[in-house]
mmCIF file with all atom_site columns, C-alpha atoms in Angstrom:
data_model
loop_
_atom_site.group_PDB
_atom_site.id
_atom_site.type_symbol
_atom_site.label_atom_id
_atom_site.label_alt_id
_atom_site.label_comp_id
_atom_site.label_asym_id
_atom_site.label_entity_id
_atom_site.label_seq_id
_atom_site.pdbx_PDB_ins_code
_atom_site.Cartn_x
_atom_site.Cartn_y
_atom_site.Cartn_z
_atom_site.occupancy
_atom_site.B_iso_or_equiv
_atom_site.pdbx_formal_charge
_atom_site.auth_seq_id
_atom_site.auth_comp_id
_atom_site.auth_asym_id
_atom_site.auth_atom_id
_atom_site.pdbx_PDB_model_num
ATOM 1   C CA . MET A 1 1   ? 105.410 90.404  102.971 1.00 95.00 ? 1   MET A CA 1
ATOM 2   C CA . LEU A 1 2   ? 103.844 92.363  100.119 1.00 96.00 ? 2   LEU A CA 1
ATOM 3   C CA . ILE A 1 3   ? 102.824 95.922  101.046 1.00 97.00 ? 3   ILE A CA 1
ATOM 4   C CA . ARG A 1 4   ? 101.153 98.605  98.979  1.00 96.00 ? 4   ARG A CA 1
ATOM 5   C CA . TYR A 1 5   ? 103.331 101.489 97.806  1.00 97.00 ? 5   TYR A CA 1
ATOM 6   C CA . LYS A 1 6   ? 102.735 104.888 99.381  1.00 94.00 ? 6   LYS A CA 1
ATOM 7   C CA . LYS A 1 7   ? 104.388 108.242 98.786  1.00 93.00 ? 7   LYS A CA 1
ATOM 8   C CA . SER A 1 8   ? 106.641 107.925 101.838 1.00 95.00 ? 8   SER A CA 1
ATOM 9   C CA . PHE A 1 9   ? 108.359 104.976 100.078 1.00 96.00 ? 9   PHE A CA 1
ATOM 10  C CA . GLU A 1 10  ? 109.035 106.960 96.900  1.00 95.00 ? 10  GLU A CA 1
ATOM 11  C CA . LYS A 1 11  ? 112.842 107.044 97.112  1.00 95.00 ? 11  LYS A CA 1
ATOM 12  C CA . ILE A 1 12  ? 113.051 103.345 97.985  1.00 96.00 ? 12  ILE A CA 1
ATOM 13  C CA . ALA A 1 13  ? 110.692 102.440 95.137  1.00 96.00 ? 13  ALA A CA 1
ATOM 14  C CA . MET A 1 14  ? 112.629 104.606 92.683  1.00 95.00 ? 14  MET A CA 1
ATOM 15  C CA . GLY A 1 15  ? 115.865 102.948 93.766  1.00 94.00 ? 15  GLY A CA 1
ATOM 16  C CA . LEU A 1 16  ? 114.445 99.467  93.234  1.00 96.00 ? 16  LEU A CA 1
ATOM 17  C CA . LEU A 1 17  ? 112.870 100.302 89.874  1.00 95.00 ? 17  LEU A CA 1
ATOM 18  C CA . SER A 1 18  ? 116.141 101.850 88.705  1.00 94.00 ? 18  SER A CA 1
ATOM 19  C CA . PHE A 1 19  ? 117.662 98.330  88.648  1.00 93.00 ? 19  PHE A CA 1
ATOM 20  C CA . MET A 1 20  ? 115.415 97.376  85.714  1.00 90.00 ? 20  MET A CA 1
ATOM 21  C CA . PRO A 1 21  ? 117.064 97.575  82.287  1.00 84.00 ? 21  PRO A CA 1
ATOM 22  C CA . GLU A 1 22  ? 114.129 99.375  80.644  1.00 81.00 ? 22  GLU A CA 1
ATOM 23  C CA . VAL A 1 23  ? 114.451 102.279 83.090  1.00 83.00 ? 23  VAL A CA 1
ATOM 24  C CA . SER A 1 24  ? 117.419 103.976 81.512  1.00 75.00 ? 24  SER A CA 1
ATOM 25  C CA . ASP A 1 25  ? 117.273 107.454 83.030  1.00 88.00 ? 25  ASP A CA 1
ATOM 26  C CA . VAL A 1 26  ? 115.944 109.452 85.962  1.00 91.00 ? 26  VAL A CA 1
ATOM 27  C CA . LYS A 1 27  ? 113.239 111.165 83.888  1.00 93.00 ? 27  LYS A CA 1
ATOM 28  C CA . THR A 1 28  ? 111.745 107.811 82.848  1.00 92.00 ? 28  THR A CA 1
ATOM 29  C CA . LEU A 1 29  ? 111.877 106.626 86.444  1.00 94.00 ? 29  LEU A CA 1
ATOM 30  C CA . GLN A 1 30  ? 110.113 109.780 87.667  1.00 94.00 ? 30  GLN A CA 1
ATOM 31  C CA . GLU A 1 31  ? 107.396 109.333 85.026  1.00 95.00 ? 31  GLU A CA 1
ATOM 32  C CA . ILE A 1 32  ? 106.816 105.727 86.104  1.00 95.00 ? 32  ILE A CA 1
ATOM 33  C CA . ILE A 1 33  ? 106.534 106.683 89.787  1.00 96.00 ? 33  ILE A CA 1
ATOM 34  C CA . LYS A 1 34  ? 104.214 109.582 88.901  1.00 96.00 ? 34  LYS A CA 1
ATOM 35  C CA . GLU A 1 35  ? 101.955 107.149 87.010  1.00 97.00 ? 35  GLU A CA 1
ATOM 36  C CA . TYR A 1 36  ? 101.818 104.836 90.049  1.00 97.00 ? 36  TYR A CA 1
ATOM 37  C CA . ASP A 1 37  ? 100.948 107.854 92.228  1.00 95.00 ? 37  ASP A CA 1
ATOM 38  C CA . SER A 1 38  ? 98.218  109.252 89.984  1.00 96.00 ? 38  SER A CA 1
ATOM 39  C CA . ASN A 1 39  ? 96.678  106.396 87.986  1.00 97.00 ? 39  ASN A CA 1
ATOM 40  C CA . PRO A 1 40  ? 94.262  104.208 89.975  1.00 97.00 ? 40  PRO A CA 1
ATOM 41  C CA . ASP A 1 41  ? 94.779  101.379 87.461  1.00 97.00 ? 41  ASP A CA 1
ATOM 42  C CA . TRP A 1 42  ? 98.518  101.213 88.228  1.00 98.00 ? 42  TRP A CA 1
ATOM 43  C CA . ASN A 1 43  ? 99.375  99.417  91.474  1.00 97.00 ? 43  ASN A CA 1
ATOM 44  C CA . LEU A 1 44  ? 102.868 99.232  92.937  1.00 98.00 ? 44  LEU A CA 1
ATOM 45  C CA . PHE A 1 45  ? 103.685 96.789  95.710  1.00 98.00 ? 45  PHE A CA 1
ATOM 46  C CA . LEU A 1 46  ? 106.871 96.502  97.745  1.00 98.00 ? 46  LEU A CA 1
ATOM 47  C CA . TRP A 1 47  ? 108.365 93.373  99.297  1.00 98.00 ? 47  TRP A CA 1
ATOM 48  C CA . LYS A 1 48  ? 109.304 93.916  102.913 1.00 97.00 ? 48  LYS A CA 1
ATOM 49  C CA . GLU A 1 49  ? 111.233 91.604  105.168 1.00 95.00 ? 49  GLU A CA 1
ATOM 50  C CA . GLU A 1 50  ? 113.351 93.536  107.649 1.00 94.00 ? 50  GLU A CA 1
ATOM 51  C CA . ASP A 1 51  ? 113.951 96.064  104.866 1.00 96.00 ? 51  ASP A CA 1
ATOM 52  C CA . ILE A 1 52  ? 112.176 96.724  101.593 1.00 97.00 ? 52  ILE A CA 1
ATOM 53  C CA . LEU A 1 53  ? 113.915 94.442  99.106  1.00 98.00 ? 53  LEU A CA 1
ATOM 54  C CA . GLY A 1 54  ? 111.709 94.351  96.010  1.00 98.00 ? 54  GLY A CA 1
ATOM 55  C CA . ALA A 1 55  ? 109.017 96.010  93.943  1.00 98.00 ? 55  ALA A CA 1
ATOM 56  C CA . VAL A 1 56  ? 106.357 94.680  91.605  1.00 98.00 ? 56  VAL A CA 1
ATOM 57  C CA . GLY A 1 57  ? 104.104 96.887  89.488  1.00 97.00 ? 57  GLY A CA 1
ATOM 58  C CA . VAL A 1 58  ? 100.737 95.873  88.082  1.00 98.00 ? 58  VAL A CA 1
ATOM 59  C CA . ARG A 1 59  ? 98.560  97.622  85.498  1.00 97.00 ? 59  ARG A CA 1
ATOM 60  C CA . LEU A 1 60  ? 94.830  96.810  85.470  1.00 97.00 ? 60  LEU A CA 1
ATOM 61  C CA . GLU A 1 61  ? 93.235  96.687  82.029  1.00 95.00 ? 61  GLU A CA 1
ATOM 62  C CA . ASP A 1 62  ? 90.351  94.809  80.406  1.00 93.00 ? 62  ASP A CA 1
ATOM 63  C CA . GLY A 1 63  ? 89.843  92.340  83.244  1.00 93.00 ? 63  GLY A CA 1
ATOM 64  C CA . LYS A 1 64  ? 93.555  91.581  83.507  1.00 96.00 ? 64  LYS A CA 1
ATOM 65  C CA . ALA A 1 65  ? 96.240  92.442  86.037  1.00 97.00 ? 65  ALA A CA 1
ATOM 66  C CA . VAL A 1 66  ? 99.348  92.886  83.899  1.00 97.00 ? 66  VAL A CA 1
ATOM 67  C CA . ILE A 1 67  ? 102.639 92.552  85.776  1.00 97.00 ? 67  ILE A CA 1
ATOM 68  C CA . GLN A 1 68  ? 104.766 95.244  84.155  1.00 96.00 ? 68  GLN A CA 1
ATOM 69  C CA . HIS A 1 69  ? 107.631 95.874  86.584  1.00 96.00 ? 69  HIS A CA 1
ATOM 70  C CA . VAL A 1 70  ? 109.562 93.423  88.773  1.00 96.00 ? 70  VAL A CA 1
ATOM 71  C CA . SER A 1 71  ? 112.722 94.389  90.606  1.00 96.00 ? 71  SER A CA 1
ATOM 72  C CA . VAL A 1 72  ? 114.701 92.953  93.504  1.00 97.00 ? 72  VAL A CA 1
ATOM 73  C CA . ASN A 1 73  ? 117.657 94.552  95.252  1.00 96.00 ? 73  ASN A CA 1
ATOM 74  C CA . PRO A 1 74  ? 120.717 93.026  93.523  1.00 95.00 ? 74  PRO A CA 1
ATOM 75  C CA . SER A 1 75  ? 122.246 91.822  96.791  1.00 96.00 ? 75  SER A CA 1
ATOM 76  C CA . HIS A 1 76  ? 119.086 89.769  97.480  1.00 96.00 ? 76  HIS A CA 1
ATOM 77  C CA . ARG A 1 77  ? 118.541 88.256  94.024  1.00 94.00 ? 77  ARG A CA 1
ATOM 78  C CA . ASN A 1 78  ? 118.335 84.507  93.487  1.00 93.00 ? 78  ASN A CA 1
ATOM 79  C CA . THR A 1 79  ? 116.788 84.014  96.924  1.00 94.00 ? 79  THR A CA 1
ATOM 80  C CA . GLY A 1 80  ? 113.164 83.570  95.756  1.00 93.00 ? 80  GLY A CA 1
ATOM 81  C CA . ILE A 1 81  ? 111.928 87.082  96.530  1.00 96.00 ? 81  ILE A CA 1
ATOM 82  C CA . GLY A 1 82  ? 110.815 87.735  92.947  1.00 95.00 ? 82  GLY A CA 1
ATOM 83  C CA . ARG A 1 83  ? 108.899 84.459  92.813  1.00 94.00 ? 83  ARG A CA 1
ATOM 84  C CA . GLN A 1 84  ? 107.263 85.188  96.179  1.00 96.00 ? 84  GLN A CA 1
ATOM 85  C CA . MET A 1 85  ? 106.182 88.635  94.959  1.00 97.00 ? 85  MET A CA 1
ATOM 86  C CA . ILE A 1 86  ? 104.592 87.110  91.838  1.00 96.00 ? 86  ILE A CA 1
ATOM 87  C CA . HIS A 1 87  ? 102.713 84.533  93.929  1.00 94.00 ? 87  HIS A CA 1
ATOM 88  C CA . ARG A 1 88  ? 101.432 87.205  96.326  1.00 96.00 ? 88  ARG A CA 1
ATOM 89  C CA . VAL A 1 89  ? 100.288 89.422  93.437  1.00 97.00 ? 89  VAL A CA 1
ATOM 90  C CA . ARG A 1 90  ? 98.397  86.468  91.964  1.00 95.00 ? 90  ARG A CA 1
ATOM 91  C CA . ASP A 1 91  ? 96.782  85.799  95.348  1.00 95.00 ? 91  ASP A CA 1
ATOM 92  C CA . HIS A 1 92  ? 95.872  89.477  95.698  1.00 95.00 ? 92  HIS A CA 1
ATOM 93  C CA . PHE A 1 93  ? 94.126  89.718  92.322  1.00 95.00 ? 93  PHE A CA 1
ATOM 94  C CA . LYS A 1 94  ? 92.848  86.133  91.914  1.00 91.00 ? 94  LYS A CA 1
ATOM 95  C CA . ASP A 1 95  ? 89.188  86.972  92.598  1.00 90.00 ? 95  ASP A CA 1
ATOM 96  C CA . GLU A 1 96  ? 89.206  90.167  90.517  1.00 90.00 ? 96  GLU A CA 1
ATOM 97  C CA . CYS A 1 97  ? 91.028  89.387  87.303  1.00 94.00 ? 97  CYS A CA 1
ATOM 98  C CA . HIS A 1 98  ? 93.453  87.198  85.385  1.00 93.00 ? 98  HIS A CA 1
ATOM 99  C CA . VAL A 1 99  ? 97.107  87.928  86.258  1.00 95.00 ? 99  VAL A CA 1
ATOM 100 C CA . CYS A 1 100 ? 99.524  87.917  83.317  1.00 95.00 ? 100 CYS A CA 1
ATOM 101 C CA . ALA A 1 101 ? 102.864 89.381  82.239  1.00 96.00 ? 101 ALA A CA 1
ATOM 102 C CA . ASP A 1 102 ? 103.728 92.113  79.779  1.00 95.00 ? 102 ASP A CA 1
ATOM 103 C CA . VAL A 1 103 ? 106.581 91.817  77.292  1.00 93.00 ? 103 VAL A CA 1
ATOM 104 C CA . ALA A 1 104 ? 109.191 93.100  79.775  1.00 91.00 ? 104 ALA A CA 1
ATOM 105 C CA . THR A 1 105 ? 108.291 90.618  82.529  1.00 94.00 ? 105 THR A CA 1
ATOM 106 C CA . GLU A 1 106 ? 107.147 87.629  80.479  1.00 95.00 ? 106 GLU A CA 1
ATOM 107 C CA . SER A 1 107 ? 110.359 85.574  80.648  1.00 94.00 ? 107 SER A CA 1
ATOM 108 C CA . PHE A 1 108 ? 110.690 86.120  84.406  1.00 93.00 ? 108 PHE A CA 1
ATOM 109 C CA . ILE A 1 109 ? 107.047 85.115  85.049  1.00 93.00 ? 109 ILE A CA 1
ATOM 110 C CA . GLU A 1 110 ? 107.521 81.988  82.910  1.00 93.00 ? 110 GLU A CA 1
ATOM 111 C CA . LYS A 1 111 ? 110.642 81.106  84.904  1.00 91.00 ? 111 LYS A CA 1
ATOM 112 C CA . CYS A 1 112 ? 108.695 81.516  88.169  1.00 86.00 ? 112 CYS A CA 1
ATOM 113 C CA . ASP A 1 113 ? 105.921 79.264  86.837  1.00 84.00 ? 113 ASP A CA 1
ATOM 114 C CA . GLU A 1 114 ? 108.415 76.597  85.734  1.00 84.00 ? 114 GLU A CA 1
ATOM 115 C CA . GLU A 1 115 ? 110.158 76.638  89.129  1.00 78.00 ? 115 GLU A CA 1
ATOM 116 C CA . SER A 1 116 ? 106.802 76.388  90.936  1.00 73.00 ? 116 SER A CA 1
ATOM 117 C CA . ALA A 1 117 ? 105.695 73.479  88.735  1.00 73.00 ? 117 ALA A CA 1
ATOM 118 C CA . SER A 1 118 ? 108.950 71.569  89.225  1.00 71.00 ? 118 SER A CA 1
ATOM 119 C CA . SER A 1 119 ? 108.887 72.073  93.007  1.00 71.00 ? 119 SER A CA 1
ATOM 120 C CA . GLN A 1 120 ? 105.402 70.527  93.166  1.00 64.00 ? 120 GLN A CA 1
ATOM 121 C CA . LEU A 1 121 ? 106.523 67.283  91.486  1.00 55.00 ? 121 LEU A CA 1
#
């Protein structure tokens, strides 16, 4: 289930985002979380099953919802959580704007789309 980030999940969200290669240090991670806290155009969602296992961040700009961060707890990778998060984000924003990827998430989003297309055949 996709839930909206709130301040009480800060440490969990920081832990998940720290698994991304582009987040190389604590200062960068703190700046990213601060932007999600303060900028209304930045939306962070968490994937919760029994525990919180993933995070997906979306930046709204020019009629687009740009997926800019995707992270899944390493012990739960390759189980479809990332793909499920992408689908839920698309469902969430489908009436408001076009959902797309940024440079950092583009290959992952393409992989999700390919897997979805092949499973529908």
